[in-house]
PDB file of C-alpha atoms and ligand atoms in Angstrom:
ATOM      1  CA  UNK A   1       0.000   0.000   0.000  1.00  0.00           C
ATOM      2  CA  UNK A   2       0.865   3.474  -1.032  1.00  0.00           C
ATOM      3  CA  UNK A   3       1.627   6.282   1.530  1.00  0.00           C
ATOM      4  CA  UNK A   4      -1.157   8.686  -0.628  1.00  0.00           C
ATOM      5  CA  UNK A   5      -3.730   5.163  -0.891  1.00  0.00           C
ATOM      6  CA  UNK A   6      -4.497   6.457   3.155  1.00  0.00           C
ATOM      7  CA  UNK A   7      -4.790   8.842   5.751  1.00  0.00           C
ATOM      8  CA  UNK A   8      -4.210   8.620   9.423  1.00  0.00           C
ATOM      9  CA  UNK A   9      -5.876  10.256  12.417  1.00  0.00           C
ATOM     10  CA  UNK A  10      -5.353   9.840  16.541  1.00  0.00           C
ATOM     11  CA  UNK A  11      -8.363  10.886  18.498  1.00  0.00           C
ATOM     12  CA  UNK A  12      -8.072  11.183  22.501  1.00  0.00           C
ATOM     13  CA  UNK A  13     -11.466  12.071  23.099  1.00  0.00           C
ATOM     14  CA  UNK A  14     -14.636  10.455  23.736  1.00  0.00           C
ATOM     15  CA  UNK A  15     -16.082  12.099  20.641  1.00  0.00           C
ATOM     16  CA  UNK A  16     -14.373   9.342  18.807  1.00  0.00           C
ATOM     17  CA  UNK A  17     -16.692   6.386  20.740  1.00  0.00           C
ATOM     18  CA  UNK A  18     -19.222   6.125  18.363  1.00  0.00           C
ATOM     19  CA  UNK A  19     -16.831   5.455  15.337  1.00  0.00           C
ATOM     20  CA  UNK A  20     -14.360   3.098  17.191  1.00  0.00           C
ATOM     21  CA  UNK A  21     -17.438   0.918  17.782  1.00  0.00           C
ATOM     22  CA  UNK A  22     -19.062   0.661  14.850  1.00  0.00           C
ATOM     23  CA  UNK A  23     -15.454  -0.356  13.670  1.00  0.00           C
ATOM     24  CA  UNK A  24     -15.042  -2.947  16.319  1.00  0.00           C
ATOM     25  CA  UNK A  25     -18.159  -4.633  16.223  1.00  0.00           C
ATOM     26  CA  UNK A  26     -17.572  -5.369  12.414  1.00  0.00           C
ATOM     27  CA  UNK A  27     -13.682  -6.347  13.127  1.00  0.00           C
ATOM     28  CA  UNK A  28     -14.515  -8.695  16.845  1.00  0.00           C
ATOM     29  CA  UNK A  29     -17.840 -10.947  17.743  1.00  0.00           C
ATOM     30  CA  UNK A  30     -18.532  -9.151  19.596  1.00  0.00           C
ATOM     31  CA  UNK A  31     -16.953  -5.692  19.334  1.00  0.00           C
ATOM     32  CA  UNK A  32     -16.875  -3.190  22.222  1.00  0.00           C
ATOM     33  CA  UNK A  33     -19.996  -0.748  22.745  1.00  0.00           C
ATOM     34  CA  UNK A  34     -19.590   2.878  22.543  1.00  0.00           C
ATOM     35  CA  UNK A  35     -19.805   3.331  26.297  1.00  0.00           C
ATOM     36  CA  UNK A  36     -16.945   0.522  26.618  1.00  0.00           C
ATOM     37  CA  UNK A  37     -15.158   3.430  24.459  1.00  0.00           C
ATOM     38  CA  UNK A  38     -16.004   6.062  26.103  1.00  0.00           C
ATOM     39  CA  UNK A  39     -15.120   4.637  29.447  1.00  0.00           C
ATOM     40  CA  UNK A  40     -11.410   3.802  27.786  1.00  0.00           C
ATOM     41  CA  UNK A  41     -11.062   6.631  25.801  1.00  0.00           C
ATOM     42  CA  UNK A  42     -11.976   8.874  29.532  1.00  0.00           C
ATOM     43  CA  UNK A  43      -8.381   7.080  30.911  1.00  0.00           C
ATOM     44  CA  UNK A  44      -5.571   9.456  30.489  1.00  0.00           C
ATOM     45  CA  UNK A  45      -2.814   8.452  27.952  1.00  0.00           C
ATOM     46  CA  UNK A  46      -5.546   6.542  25.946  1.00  0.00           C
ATOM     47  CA  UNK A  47      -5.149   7.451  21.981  1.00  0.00           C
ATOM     48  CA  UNK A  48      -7.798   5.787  19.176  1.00  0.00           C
ATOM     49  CA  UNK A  49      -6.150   5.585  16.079  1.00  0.00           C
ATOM     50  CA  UNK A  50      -8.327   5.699  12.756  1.00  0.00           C
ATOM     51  CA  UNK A  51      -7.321   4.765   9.173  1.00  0.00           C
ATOM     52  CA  UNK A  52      -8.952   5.582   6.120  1.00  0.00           C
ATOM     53  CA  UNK A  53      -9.279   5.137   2.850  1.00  0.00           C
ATOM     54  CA  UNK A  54     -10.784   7.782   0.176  1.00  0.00           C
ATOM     55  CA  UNK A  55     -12.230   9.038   3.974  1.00  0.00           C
ATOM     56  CA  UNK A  56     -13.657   5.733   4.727  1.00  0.00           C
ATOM     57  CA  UNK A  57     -12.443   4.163   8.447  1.00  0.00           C
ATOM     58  CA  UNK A  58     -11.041   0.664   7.428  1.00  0.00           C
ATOM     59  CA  UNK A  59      -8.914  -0.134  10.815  1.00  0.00           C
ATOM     60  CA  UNK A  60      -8.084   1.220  14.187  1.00  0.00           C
ATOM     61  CA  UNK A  61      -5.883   0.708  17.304  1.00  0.00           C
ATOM     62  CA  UNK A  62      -6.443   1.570  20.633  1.00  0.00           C
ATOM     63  CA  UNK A  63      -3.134   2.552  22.574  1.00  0.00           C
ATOM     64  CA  UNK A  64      -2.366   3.403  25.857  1.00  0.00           C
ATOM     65  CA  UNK A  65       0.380   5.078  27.590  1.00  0.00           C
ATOM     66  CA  UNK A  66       1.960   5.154  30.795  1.00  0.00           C
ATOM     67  CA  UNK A  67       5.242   7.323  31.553  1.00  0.00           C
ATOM     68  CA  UNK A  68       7.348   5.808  28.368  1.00  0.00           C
ATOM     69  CA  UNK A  69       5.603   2.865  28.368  1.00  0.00           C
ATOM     70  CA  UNK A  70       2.364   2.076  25.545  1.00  0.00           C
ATOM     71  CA  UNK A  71      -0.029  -0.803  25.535  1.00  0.00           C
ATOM     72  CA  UNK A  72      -1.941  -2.051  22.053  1.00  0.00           C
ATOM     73  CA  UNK A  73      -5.996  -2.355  23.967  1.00  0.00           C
ATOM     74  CA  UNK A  74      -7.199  -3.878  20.672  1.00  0.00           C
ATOM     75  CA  UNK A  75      -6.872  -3.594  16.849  1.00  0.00           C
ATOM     76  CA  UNK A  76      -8.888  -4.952  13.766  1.00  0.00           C
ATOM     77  CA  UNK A  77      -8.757  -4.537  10.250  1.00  0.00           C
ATOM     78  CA  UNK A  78     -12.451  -4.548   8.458  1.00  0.00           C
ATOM     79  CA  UNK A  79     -13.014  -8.039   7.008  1.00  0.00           C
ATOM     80  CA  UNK A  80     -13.146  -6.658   3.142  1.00  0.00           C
ATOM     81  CA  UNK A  81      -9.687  -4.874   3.522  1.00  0.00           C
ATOM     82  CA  UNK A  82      -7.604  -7.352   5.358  1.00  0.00           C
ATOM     83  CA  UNK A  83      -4.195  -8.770   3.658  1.00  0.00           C
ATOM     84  CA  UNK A  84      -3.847  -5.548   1.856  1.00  0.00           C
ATOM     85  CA  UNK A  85      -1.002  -4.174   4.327  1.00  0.00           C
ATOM     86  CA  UNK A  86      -3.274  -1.932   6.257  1.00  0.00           C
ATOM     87  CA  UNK A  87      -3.009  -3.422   9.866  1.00  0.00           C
ATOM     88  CA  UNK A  88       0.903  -2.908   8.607  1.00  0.00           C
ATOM     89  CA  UNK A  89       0.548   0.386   8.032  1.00  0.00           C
ATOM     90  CA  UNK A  90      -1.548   1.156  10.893  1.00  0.00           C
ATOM     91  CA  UNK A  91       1.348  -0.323  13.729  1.00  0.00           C
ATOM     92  CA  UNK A  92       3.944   1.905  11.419  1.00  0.00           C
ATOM     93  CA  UNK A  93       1.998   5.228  11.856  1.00  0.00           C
ATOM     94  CA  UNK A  94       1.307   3.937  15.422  1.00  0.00           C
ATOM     95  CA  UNK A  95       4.382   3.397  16.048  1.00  0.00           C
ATOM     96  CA  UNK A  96       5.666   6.964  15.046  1.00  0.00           C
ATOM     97  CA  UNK A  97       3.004   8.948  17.135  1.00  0.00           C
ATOM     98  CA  UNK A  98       4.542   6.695  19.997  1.00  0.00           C
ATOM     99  CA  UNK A  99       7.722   7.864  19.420  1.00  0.00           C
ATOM    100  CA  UNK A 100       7.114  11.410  19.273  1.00  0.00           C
ATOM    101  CA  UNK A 101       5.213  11.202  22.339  1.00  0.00           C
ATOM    102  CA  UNK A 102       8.214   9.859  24.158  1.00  0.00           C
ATOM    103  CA  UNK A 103       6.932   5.996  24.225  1.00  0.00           C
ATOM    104  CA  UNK A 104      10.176   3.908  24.159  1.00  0.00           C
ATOM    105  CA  UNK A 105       8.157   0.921  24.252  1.00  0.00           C
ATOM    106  CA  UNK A 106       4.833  -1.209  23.138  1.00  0.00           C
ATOM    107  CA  UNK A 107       3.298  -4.352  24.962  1.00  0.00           C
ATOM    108  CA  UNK A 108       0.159  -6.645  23.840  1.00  0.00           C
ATOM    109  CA  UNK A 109      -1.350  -9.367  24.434  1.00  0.00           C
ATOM    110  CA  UNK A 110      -2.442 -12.060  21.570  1.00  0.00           C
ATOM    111  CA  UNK A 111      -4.319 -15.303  21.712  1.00  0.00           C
ATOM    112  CA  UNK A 112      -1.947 -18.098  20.745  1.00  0.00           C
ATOM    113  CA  UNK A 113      -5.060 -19.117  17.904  1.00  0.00           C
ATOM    114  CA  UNK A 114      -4.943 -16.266  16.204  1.00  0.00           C
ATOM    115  CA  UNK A 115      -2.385 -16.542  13.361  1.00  0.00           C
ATOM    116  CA  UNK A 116      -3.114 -13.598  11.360  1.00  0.00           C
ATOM    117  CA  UNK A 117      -2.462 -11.714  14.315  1.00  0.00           C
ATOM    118  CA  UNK A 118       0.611 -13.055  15.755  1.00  0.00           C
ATOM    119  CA  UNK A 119       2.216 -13.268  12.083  1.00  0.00           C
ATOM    120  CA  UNK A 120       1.313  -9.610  11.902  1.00  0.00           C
ATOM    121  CA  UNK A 121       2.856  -9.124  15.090  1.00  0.00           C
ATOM    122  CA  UNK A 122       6.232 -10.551  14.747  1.00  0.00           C
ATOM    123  CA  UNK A 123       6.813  -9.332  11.110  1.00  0.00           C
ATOM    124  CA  UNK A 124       6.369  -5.452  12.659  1.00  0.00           C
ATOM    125  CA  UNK A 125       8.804  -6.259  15.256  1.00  0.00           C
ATOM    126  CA  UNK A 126       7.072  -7.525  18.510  1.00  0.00           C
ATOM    127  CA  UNK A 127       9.271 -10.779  20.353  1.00  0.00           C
ATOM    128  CA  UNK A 128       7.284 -12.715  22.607  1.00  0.00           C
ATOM    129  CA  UNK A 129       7.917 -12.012  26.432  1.00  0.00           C
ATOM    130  CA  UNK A 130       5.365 -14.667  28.166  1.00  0.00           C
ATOM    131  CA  UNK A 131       2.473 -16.519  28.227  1.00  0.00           C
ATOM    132  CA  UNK A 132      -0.737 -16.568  30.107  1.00  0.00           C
ATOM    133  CA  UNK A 133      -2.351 -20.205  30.026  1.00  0.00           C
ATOM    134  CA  UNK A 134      -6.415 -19.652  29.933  1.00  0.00           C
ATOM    135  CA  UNK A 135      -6.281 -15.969  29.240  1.00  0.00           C
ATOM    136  CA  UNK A 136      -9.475 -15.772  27.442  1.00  0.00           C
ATOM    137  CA  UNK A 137     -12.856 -17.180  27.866  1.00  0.00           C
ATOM    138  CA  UNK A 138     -14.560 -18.025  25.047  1.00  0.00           C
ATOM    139  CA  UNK A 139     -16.948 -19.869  26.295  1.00  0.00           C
ATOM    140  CA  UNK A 140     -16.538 -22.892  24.637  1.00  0.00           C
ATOM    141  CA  UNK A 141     -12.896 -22.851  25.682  1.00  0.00           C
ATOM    142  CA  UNK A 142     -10.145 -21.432  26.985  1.00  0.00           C
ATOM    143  CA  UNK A 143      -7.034 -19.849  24.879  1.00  0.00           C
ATOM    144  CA  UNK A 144      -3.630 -18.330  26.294  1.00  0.00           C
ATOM    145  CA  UNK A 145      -2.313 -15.208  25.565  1.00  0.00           C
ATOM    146  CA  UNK A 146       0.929 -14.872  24.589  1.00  0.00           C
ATOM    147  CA  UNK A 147       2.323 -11.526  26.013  1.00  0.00           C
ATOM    148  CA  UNK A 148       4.707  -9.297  23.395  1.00  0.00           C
ATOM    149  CA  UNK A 149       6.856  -6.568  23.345  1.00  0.00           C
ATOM    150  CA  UNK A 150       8.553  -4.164  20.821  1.00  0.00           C
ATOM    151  CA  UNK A 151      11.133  -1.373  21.451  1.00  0.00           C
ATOM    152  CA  UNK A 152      10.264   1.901  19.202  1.00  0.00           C
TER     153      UNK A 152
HETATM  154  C1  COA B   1      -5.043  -9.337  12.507  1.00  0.00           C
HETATM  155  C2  COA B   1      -5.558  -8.254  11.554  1.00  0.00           C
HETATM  156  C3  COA B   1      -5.624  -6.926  12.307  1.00  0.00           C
HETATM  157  C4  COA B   1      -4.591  -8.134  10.364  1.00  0.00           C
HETATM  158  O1  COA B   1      -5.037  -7.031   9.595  1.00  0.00           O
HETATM  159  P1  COA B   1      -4.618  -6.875   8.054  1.00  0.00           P
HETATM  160  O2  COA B   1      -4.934  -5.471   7.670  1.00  0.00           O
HETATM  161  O3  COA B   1      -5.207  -7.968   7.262  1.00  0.00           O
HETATM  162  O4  COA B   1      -3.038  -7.097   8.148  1.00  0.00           O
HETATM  163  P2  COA B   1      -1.971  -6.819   7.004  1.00  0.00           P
HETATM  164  O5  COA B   1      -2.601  -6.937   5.647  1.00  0.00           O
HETATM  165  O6  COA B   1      -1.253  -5.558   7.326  1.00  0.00           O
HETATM  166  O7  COA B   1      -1.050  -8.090   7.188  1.00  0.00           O
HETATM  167  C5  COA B   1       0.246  -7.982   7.691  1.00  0.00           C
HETATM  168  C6  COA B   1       0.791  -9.392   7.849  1.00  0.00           C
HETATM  169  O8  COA B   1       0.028 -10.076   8.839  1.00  0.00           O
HETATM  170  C7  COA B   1      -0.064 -11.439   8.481  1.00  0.00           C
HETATM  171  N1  COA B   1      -1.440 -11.809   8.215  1.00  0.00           N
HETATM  172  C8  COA B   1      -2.515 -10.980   8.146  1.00  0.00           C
HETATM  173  N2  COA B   1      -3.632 -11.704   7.935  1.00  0.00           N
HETATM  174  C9  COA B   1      -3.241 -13.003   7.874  1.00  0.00           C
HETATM  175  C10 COA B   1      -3.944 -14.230   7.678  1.00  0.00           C
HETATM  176  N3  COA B   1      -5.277 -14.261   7.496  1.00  0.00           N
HETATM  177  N4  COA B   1      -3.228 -15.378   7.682  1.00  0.00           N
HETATM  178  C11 COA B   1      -1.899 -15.364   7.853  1.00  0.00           C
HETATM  179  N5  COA B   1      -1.176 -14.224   8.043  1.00  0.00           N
HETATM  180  C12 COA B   1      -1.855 -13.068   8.048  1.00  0.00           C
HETATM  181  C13 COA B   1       0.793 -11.622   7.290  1.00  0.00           C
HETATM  182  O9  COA B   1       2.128 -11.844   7.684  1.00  0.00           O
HETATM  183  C14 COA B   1       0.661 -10.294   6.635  1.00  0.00           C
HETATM  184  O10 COA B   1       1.615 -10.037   5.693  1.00  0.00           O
HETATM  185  P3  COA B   1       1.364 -10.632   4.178  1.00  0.00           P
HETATM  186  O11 COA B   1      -0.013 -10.243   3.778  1.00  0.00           O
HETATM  187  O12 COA B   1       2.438  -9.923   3.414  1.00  0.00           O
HETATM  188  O13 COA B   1       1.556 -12.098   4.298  1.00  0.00           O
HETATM  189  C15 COA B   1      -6.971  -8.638  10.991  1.00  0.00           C
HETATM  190  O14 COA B   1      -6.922  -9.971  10.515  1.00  0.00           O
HETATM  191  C16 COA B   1      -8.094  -8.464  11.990  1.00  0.00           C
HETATM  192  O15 COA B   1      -8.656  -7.378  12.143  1.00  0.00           O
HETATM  193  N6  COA B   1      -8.470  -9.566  12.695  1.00  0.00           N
HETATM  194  C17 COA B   1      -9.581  -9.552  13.652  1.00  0.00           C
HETATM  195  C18 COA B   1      -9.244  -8.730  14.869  1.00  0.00           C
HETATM  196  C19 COA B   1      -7.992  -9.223  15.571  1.00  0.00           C
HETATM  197  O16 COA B   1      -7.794 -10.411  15.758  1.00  0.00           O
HETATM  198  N7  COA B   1      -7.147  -8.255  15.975  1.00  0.00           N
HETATM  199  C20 COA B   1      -5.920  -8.538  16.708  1.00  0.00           C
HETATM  200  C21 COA B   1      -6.219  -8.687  18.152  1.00  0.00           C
HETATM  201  S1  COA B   1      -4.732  -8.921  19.084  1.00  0.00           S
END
């Protein structure tokens, strides 16, 4: 993907709840509600990155930072534009605004199922740091998260 194909935008505001959901619900079953984003969103340090293309929202990321320390809350591609780069693109723009906000580092978490995630994961960078056996609840069954870091 071209650097002109997108633009980028960070939102700290509530004001940005009602988009990050309608996002989320279509990326996650089920997504987060827009008063689970307004809730985050009210933390301090808490940044909602949008992408778009020709001014539609295709992905976002949810950071958060503490001191020089960041945290990925969640991220999700829409369905009809995944394995076109854009999740790429999204950690590299991510990444930057980090940076000039004096983050000198990035956790996640990740369930150990979900391939498209991890693969995107370690080819931007992130090395695995630990593992949390049962992390998620699914219901049906139980998944660990693996627990990753990358330095910016
Ligand atoms: C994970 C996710 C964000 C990837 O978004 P994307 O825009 O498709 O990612 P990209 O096109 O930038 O892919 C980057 C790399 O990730 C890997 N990848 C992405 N989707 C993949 C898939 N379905 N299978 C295998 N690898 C995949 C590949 O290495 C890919 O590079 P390649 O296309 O050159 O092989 C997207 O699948 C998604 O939204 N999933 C649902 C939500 C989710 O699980 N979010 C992560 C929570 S931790």
């Amino acid at each position: 993907m071209q650097e002109n194909d997108f633009s980028v935008e960070f939102f700290e505001s509530i004001s940005a709840a009602p988009l990050a959901a309608a996002i989320h619900g279509r990326c996650f079953m089920p997504g987060w509600s827009e008063s689970d984003f307004v809730s985050t969103l009210s933390i301090p340090g808490t940044v909602l990155e949008v992408l778009s293309l020709a001014n539609a929202p295709v992905a976002i990321a949810l950071y958060r930072q503490v001191t020089d320390e960041a945290e990925i809350l969640t991220l999700g591609t829409l369905p009809a534009h995944r394995r076109n780069g854009i999740a790429g693109q999204l950690l590299e723009n991510g990444f930057n605004y980090l940076r000039h906000n004096n983050a000198t580092c990035l956790f996640l978490e990740v369930g150990t199922d979900n391939i498209p995630a991890l693969r995107l994961y370690r080819s931007n960078g992130f090395v695995e740091t630990g593992r949390r056996p049962n992390y998620y609840n699914h219901g049906t069954g139980y998944e660990d998260a693996l627990m990753m870091k990358r330095l910016l």
